[in-house]
PDB file of C-alpha atoms and ligand atoms in Angstrom:
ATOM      1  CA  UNK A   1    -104.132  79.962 -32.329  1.00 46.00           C
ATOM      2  CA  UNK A   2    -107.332  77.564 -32.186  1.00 48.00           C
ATOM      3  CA  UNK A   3    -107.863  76.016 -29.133  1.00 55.00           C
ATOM      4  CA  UNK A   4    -108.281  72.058 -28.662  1.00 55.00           C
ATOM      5  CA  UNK A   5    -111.716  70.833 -28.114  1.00 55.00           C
ATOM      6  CA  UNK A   6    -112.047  68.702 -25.038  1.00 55.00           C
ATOM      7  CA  UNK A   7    -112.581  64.863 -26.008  1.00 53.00           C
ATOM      8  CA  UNK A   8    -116.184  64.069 -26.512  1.00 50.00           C
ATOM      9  CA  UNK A   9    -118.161  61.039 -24.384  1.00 51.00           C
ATOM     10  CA  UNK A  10    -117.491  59.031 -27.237  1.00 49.00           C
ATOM     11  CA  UNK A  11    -114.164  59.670 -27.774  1.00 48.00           C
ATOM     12  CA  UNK A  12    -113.468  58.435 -24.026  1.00 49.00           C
ATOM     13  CA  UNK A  13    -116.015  55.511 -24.596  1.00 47.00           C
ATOM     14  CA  UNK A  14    -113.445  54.277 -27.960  1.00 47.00           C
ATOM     15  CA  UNK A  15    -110.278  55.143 -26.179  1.00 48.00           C
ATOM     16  CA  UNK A  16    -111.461  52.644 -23.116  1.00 47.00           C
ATOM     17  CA  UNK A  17    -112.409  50.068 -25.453  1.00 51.00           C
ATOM     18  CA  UNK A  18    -109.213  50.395 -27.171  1.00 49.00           C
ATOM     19  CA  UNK A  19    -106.962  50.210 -24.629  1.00 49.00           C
ATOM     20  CA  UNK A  20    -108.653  48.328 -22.263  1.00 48.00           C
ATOM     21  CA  UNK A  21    -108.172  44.718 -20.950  1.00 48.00           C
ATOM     22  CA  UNK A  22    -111.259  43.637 -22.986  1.00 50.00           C
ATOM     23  CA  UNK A  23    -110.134  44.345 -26.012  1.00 50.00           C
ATOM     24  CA  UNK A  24    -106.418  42.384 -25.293  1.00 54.00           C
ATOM     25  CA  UNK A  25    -108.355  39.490 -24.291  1.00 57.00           C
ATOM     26  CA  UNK A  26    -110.389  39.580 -27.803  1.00 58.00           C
ATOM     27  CA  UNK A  27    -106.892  39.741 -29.872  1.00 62.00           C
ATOM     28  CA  UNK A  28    -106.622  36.125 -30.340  1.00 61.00           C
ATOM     29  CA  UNK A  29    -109.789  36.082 -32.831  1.00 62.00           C
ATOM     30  CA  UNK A  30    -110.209  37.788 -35.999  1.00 65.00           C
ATOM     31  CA  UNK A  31    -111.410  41.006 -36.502  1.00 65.00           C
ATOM     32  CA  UNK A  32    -114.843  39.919 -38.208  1.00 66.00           C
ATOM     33  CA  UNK A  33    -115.525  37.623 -35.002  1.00 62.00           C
ATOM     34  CA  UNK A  34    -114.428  41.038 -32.480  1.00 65.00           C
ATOM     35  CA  UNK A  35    -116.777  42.991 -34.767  1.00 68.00           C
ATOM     36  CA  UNK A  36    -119.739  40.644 -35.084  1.00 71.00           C
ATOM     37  CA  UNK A  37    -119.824  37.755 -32.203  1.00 69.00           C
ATOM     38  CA  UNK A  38    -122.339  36.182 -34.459  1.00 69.00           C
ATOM     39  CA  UNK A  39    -119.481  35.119 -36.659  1.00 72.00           C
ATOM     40  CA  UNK A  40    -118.317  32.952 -34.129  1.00 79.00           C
ATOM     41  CA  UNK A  41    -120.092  30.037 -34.962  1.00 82.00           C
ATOM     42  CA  UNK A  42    -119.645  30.268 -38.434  1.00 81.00           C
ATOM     43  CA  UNK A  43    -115.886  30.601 -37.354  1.00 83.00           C
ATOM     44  CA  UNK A  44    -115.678  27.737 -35.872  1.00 86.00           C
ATOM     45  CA  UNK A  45    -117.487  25.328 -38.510  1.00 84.00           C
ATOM     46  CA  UNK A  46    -114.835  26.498 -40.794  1.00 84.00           C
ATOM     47  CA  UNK A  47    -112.341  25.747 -38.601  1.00 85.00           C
ATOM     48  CA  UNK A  48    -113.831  22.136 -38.261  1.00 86.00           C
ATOM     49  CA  UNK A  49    -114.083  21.778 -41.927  1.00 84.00           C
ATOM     50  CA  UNK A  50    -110.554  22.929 -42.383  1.00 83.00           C
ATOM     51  CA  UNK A  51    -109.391  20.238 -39.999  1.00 83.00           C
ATOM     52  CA  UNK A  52    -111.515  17.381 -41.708  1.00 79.00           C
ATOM     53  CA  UNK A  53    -110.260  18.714 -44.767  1.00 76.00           C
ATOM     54  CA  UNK A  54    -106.474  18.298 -43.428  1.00 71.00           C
ATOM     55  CA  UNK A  55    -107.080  14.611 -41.886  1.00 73.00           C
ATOM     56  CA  UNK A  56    -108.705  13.289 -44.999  1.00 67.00           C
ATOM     57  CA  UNK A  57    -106.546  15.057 -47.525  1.00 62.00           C
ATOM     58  CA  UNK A  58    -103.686  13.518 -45.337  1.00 56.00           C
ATOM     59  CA  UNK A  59    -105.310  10.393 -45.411  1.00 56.00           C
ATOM     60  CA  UNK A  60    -105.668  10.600 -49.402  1.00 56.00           C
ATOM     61  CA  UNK A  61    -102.086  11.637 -50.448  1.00 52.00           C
ATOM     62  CA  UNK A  62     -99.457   8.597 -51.256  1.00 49.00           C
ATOM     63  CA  UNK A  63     -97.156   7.839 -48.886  1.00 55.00           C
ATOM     64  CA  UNK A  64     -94.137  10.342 -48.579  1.00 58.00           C
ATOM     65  CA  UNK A  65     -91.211   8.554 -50.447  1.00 60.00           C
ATOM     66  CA  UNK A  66     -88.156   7.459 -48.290  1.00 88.00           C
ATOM     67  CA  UNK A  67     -86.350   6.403 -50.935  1.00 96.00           C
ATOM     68  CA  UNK A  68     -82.699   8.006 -51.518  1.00 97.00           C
ATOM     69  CA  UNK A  69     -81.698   9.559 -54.855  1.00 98.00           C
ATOM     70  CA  UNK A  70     -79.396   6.054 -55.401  1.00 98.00           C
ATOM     71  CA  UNK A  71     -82.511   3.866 -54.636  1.00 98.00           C
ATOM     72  CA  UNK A  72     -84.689   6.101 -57.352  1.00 98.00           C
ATOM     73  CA  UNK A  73     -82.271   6.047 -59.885  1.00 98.00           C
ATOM     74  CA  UNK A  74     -81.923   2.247 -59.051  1.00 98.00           C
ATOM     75  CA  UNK A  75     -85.644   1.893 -59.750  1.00 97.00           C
ATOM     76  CA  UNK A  76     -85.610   4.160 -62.924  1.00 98.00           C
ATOM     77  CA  UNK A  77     -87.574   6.639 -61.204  1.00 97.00           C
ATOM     78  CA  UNK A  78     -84.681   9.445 -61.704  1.00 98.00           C
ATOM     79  CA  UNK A  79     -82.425   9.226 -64.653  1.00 98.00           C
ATOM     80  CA  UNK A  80     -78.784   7.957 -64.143  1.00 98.00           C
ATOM     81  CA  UNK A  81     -76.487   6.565 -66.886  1.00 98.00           C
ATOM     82  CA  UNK A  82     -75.988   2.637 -65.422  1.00 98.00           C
ATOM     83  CA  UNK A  83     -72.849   1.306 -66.503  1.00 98.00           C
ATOM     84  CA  UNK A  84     -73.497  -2.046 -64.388  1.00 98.00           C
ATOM     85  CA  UNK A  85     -75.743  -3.275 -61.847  1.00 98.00           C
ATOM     86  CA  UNK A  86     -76.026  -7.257 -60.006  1.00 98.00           C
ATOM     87  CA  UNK A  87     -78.201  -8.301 -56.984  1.00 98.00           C
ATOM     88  CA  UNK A  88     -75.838  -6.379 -54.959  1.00 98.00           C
ATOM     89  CA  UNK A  89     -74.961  -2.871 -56.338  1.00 98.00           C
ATOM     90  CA  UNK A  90     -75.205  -0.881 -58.798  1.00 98.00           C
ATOM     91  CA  UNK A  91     -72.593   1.517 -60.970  1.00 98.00           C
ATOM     92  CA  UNK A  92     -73.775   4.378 -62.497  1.00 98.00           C
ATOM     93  CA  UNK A  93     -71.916   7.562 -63.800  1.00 98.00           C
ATOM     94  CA  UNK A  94     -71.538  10.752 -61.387  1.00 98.00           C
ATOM     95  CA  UNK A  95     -73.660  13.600 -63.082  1.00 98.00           C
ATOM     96  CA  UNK A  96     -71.091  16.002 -61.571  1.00 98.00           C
ATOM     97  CA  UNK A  97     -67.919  14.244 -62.640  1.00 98.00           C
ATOM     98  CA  UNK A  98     -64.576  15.868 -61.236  1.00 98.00           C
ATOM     99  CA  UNK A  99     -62.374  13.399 -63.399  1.00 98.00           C
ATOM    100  CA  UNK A 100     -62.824  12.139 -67.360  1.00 98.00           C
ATOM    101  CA  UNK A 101     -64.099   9.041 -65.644  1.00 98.00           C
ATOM    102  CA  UNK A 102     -66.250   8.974 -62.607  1.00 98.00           C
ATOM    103  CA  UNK A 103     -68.331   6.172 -61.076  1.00 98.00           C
ATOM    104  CA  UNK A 104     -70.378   5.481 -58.173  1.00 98.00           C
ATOM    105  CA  UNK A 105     -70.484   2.260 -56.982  1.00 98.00           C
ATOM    106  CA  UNK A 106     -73.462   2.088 -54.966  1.00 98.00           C
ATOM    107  CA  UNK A 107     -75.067  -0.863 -52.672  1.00 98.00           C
ATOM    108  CA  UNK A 108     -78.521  -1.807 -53.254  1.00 98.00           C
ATOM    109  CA  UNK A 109     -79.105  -1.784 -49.371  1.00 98.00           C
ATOM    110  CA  UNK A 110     -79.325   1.688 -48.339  1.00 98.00           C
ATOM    111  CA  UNK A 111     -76.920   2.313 -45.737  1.00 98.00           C
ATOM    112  CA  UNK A 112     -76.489   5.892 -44.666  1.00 98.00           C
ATOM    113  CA  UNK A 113     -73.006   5.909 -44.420  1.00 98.00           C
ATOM    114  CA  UNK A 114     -69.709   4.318 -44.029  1.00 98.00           C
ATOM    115  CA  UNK A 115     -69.869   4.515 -40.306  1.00 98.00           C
ATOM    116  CA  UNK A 116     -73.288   3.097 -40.335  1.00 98.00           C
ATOM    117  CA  UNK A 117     -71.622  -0.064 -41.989  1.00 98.00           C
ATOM    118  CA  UNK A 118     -71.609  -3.337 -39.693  1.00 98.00           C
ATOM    119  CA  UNK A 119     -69.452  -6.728 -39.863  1.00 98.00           C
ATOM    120  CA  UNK A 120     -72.459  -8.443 -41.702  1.00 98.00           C
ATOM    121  CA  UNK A 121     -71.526  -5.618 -44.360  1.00 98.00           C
ATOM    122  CA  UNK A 122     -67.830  -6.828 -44.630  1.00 98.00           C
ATOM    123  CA  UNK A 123     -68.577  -9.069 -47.855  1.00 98.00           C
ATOM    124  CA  UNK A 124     -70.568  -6.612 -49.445  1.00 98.00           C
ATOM    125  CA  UNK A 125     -67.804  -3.705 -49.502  1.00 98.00           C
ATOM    126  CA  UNK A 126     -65.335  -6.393 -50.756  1.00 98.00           C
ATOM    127  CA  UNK A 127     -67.915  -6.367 -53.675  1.00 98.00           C
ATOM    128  CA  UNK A 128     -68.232  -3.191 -54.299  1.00 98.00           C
ATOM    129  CA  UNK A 129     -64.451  -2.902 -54.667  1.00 98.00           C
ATOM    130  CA  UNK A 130     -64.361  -5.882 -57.085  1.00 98.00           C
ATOM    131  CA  UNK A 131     -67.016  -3.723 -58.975  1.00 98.00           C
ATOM    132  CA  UNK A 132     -65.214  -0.759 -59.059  1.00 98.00           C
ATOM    133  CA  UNK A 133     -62.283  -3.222 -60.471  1.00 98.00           C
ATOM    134  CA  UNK A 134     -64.326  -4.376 -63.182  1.00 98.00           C
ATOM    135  CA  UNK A 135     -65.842  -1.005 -64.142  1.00 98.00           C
ATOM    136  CA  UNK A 136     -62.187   0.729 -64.172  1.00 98.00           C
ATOM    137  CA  UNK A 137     -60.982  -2.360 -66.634  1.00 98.00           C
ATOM    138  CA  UNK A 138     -63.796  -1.573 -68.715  1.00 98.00           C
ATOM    139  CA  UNK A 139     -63.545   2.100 -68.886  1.00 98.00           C
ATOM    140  CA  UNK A 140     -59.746   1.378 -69.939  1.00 98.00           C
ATOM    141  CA  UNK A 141     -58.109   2.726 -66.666  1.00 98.00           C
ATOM    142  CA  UNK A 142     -54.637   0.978 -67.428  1.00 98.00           C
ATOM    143  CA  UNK A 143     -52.414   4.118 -66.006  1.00 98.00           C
ATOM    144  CA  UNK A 144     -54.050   3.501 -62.384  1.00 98.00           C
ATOM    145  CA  UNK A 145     -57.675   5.495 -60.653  1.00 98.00           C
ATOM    146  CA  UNK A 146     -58.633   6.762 -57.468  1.00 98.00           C
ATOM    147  CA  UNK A 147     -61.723   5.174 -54.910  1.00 98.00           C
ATOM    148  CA  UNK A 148     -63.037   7.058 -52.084  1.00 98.00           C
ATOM    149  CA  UNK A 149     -65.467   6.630 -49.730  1.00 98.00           C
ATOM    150  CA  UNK A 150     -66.268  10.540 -48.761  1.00 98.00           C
ATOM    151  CA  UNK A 151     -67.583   9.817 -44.644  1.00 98.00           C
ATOM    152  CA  UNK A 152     -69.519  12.589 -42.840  1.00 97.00           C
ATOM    153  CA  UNK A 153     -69.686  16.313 -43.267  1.00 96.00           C
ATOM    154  CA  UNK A 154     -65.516  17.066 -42.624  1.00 96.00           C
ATOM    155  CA  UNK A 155     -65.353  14.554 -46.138  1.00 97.00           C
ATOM    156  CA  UNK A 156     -68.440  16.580 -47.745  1.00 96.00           C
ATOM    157  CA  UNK A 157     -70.793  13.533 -47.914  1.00 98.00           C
ATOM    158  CA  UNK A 158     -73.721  14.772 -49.540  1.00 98.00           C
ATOM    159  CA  UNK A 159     -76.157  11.998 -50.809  1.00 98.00           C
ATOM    160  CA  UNK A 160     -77.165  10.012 -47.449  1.00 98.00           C
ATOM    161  CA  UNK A 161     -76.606   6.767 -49.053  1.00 98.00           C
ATOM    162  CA  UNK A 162     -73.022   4.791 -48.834  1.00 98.00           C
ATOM    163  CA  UNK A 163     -71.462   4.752 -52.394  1.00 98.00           C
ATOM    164  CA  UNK A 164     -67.906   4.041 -53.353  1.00 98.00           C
ATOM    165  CA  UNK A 165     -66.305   6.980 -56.387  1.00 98.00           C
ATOM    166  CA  UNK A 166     -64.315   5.557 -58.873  1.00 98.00           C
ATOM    167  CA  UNK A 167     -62.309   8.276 -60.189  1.00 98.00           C
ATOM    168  CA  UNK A 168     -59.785   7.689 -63.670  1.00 98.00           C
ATOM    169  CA  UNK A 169     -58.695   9.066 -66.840  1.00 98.00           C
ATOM    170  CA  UNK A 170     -56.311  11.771 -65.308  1.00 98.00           C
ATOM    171  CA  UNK A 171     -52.790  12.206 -63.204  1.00 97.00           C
ATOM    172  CA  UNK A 172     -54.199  13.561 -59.806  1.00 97.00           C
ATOM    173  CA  UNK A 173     -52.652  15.010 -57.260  1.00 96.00           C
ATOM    174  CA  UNK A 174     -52.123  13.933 -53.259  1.00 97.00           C
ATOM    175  CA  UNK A 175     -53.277  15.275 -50.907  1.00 94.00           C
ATOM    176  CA  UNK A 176     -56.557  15.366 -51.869  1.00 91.00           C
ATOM    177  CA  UNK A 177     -58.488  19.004 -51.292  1.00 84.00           C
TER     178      UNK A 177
HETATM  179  P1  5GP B 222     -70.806  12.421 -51.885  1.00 51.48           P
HETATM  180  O1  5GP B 222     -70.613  13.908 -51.922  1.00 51.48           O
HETATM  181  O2  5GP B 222     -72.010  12.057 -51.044  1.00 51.48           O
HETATM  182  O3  5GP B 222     -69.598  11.641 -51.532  1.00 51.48           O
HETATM  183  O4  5GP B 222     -71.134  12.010 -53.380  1.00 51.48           O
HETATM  184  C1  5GP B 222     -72.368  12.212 -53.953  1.00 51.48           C
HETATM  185  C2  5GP B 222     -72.142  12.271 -55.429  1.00 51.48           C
HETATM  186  O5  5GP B 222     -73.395  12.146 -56.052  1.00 51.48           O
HETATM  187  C3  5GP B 222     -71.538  13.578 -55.893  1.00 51.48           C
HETATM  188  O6  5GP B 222     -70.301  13.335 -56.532  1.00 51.48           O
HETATM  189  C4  5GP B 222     -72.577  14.152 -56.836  1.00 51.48           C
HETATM  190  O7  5GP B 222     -72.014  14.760 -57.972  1.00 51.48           O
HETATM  191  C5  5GP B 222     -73.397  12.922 -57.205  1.00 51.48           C
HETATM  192  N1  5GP B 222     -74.772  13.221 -57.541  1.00 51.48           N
HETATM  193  C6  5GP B 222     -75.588  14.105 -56.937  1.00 51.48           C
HETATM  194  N2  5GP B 222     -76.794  14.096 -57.517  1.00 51.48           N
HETATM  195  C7  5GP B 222     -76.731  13.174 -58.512  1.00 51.48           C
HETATM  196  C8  5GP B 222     -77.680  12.708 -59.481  1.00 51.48           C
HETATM  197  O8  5GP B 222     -78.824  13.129 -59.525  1.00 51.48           O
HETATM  198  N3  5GP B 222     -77.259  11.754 -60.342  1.00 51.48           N
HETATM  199  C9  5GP B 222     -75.989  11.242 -60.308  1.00 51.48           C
HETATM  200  N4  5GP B 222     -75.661  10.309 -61.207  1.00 51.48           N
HETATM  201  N5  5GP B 222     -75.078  11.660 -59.406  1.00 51.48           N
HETATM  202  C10 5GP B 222     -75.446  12.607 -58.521  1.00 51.48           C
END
């Protein structure tokens, strides 16, 4: 059986350093900085050019769009088959349909949601049933089709922007899932 050497003086010296309250006050900066305090400086310029870097880049970049999925399709920036559009709304075809015919009816304005609607909104949700009239006739509804406004997250609203479904081309049942 070999016997353990005692530590050395430098052993004790590292173990001091190591656990000591010096070292817990250095953890904050990197290790090359610990290491070699001349890095310091040359720490802290790059942090000042990373912060110019951030304000100007910020600066630079185009304004972060606000615009809903409706409104981009609207403006052609996302594709949508239109089927109608007026100063008011437009009508464009549900890329997820869950009948043979499926329609959104959706106001130019972009309201949020049916509970974000307000009495100077009255005339324009008479229009967009009128709409959804017109676009049923033309998609030949004659046996009858379904509109829903789906409100909040118990009704599964997902897009953040009040549109009217116009749902045909199939018996459906009631109560709806
Ligand atoms: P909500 O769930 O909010 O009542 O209805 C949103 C509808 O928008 C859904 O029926 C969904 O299929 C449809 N939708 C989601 N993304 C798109 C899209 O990019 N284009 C089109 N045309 N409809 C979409």
């Amino acid at each position: 059986m070999g016997r353990l050497a005692p530590p050395s003086p430098f052993h004790r010296r590292y173990e001091s350093t190591y656990r000591g309250y010096q070292h817990d006050a250095l953890q904050f900066l990197p290790l090359r900085v610990r290491y070699r305090p001349k890095c310091l400086i040359m720490e802290l310029v790059l942090l000042l050019l990373r912060w110019l870097r951030d304000a100007f880049s910020g600066a630079m970049l185009p304004p972060v769009s606000e615009k809903t999925l409706f409104q981009k399709i609207m403006d052609r920036e996302e594709p949508g088959d239109i089927l109608y559009e007026d100063d008011l709304c437009v009508a464009l075809r549900d890329i997820n349909p869950q009948a043979p015919t499926h329609v959104l009816i959706v106001p130019r304005n972009p309201i949020p949601s049916l509970d974000a609607l307000t009495e100077e909104d009255e005339s324009l949700v008479g229009h967009l049933f009128l709409v959804a009239q017109k676009v049923a006739a033309d998609e030949g509804l004659t046996d009858g089709y379904r509109t829903v406004f789906n409100n909040g997250s118990d009704a599964q609203q997902t897009v953040a922007h009040v549109h009217l479904h116009l749902l045909g081309g199939r018996h459906m049942s009631w109560p709806p899932g």
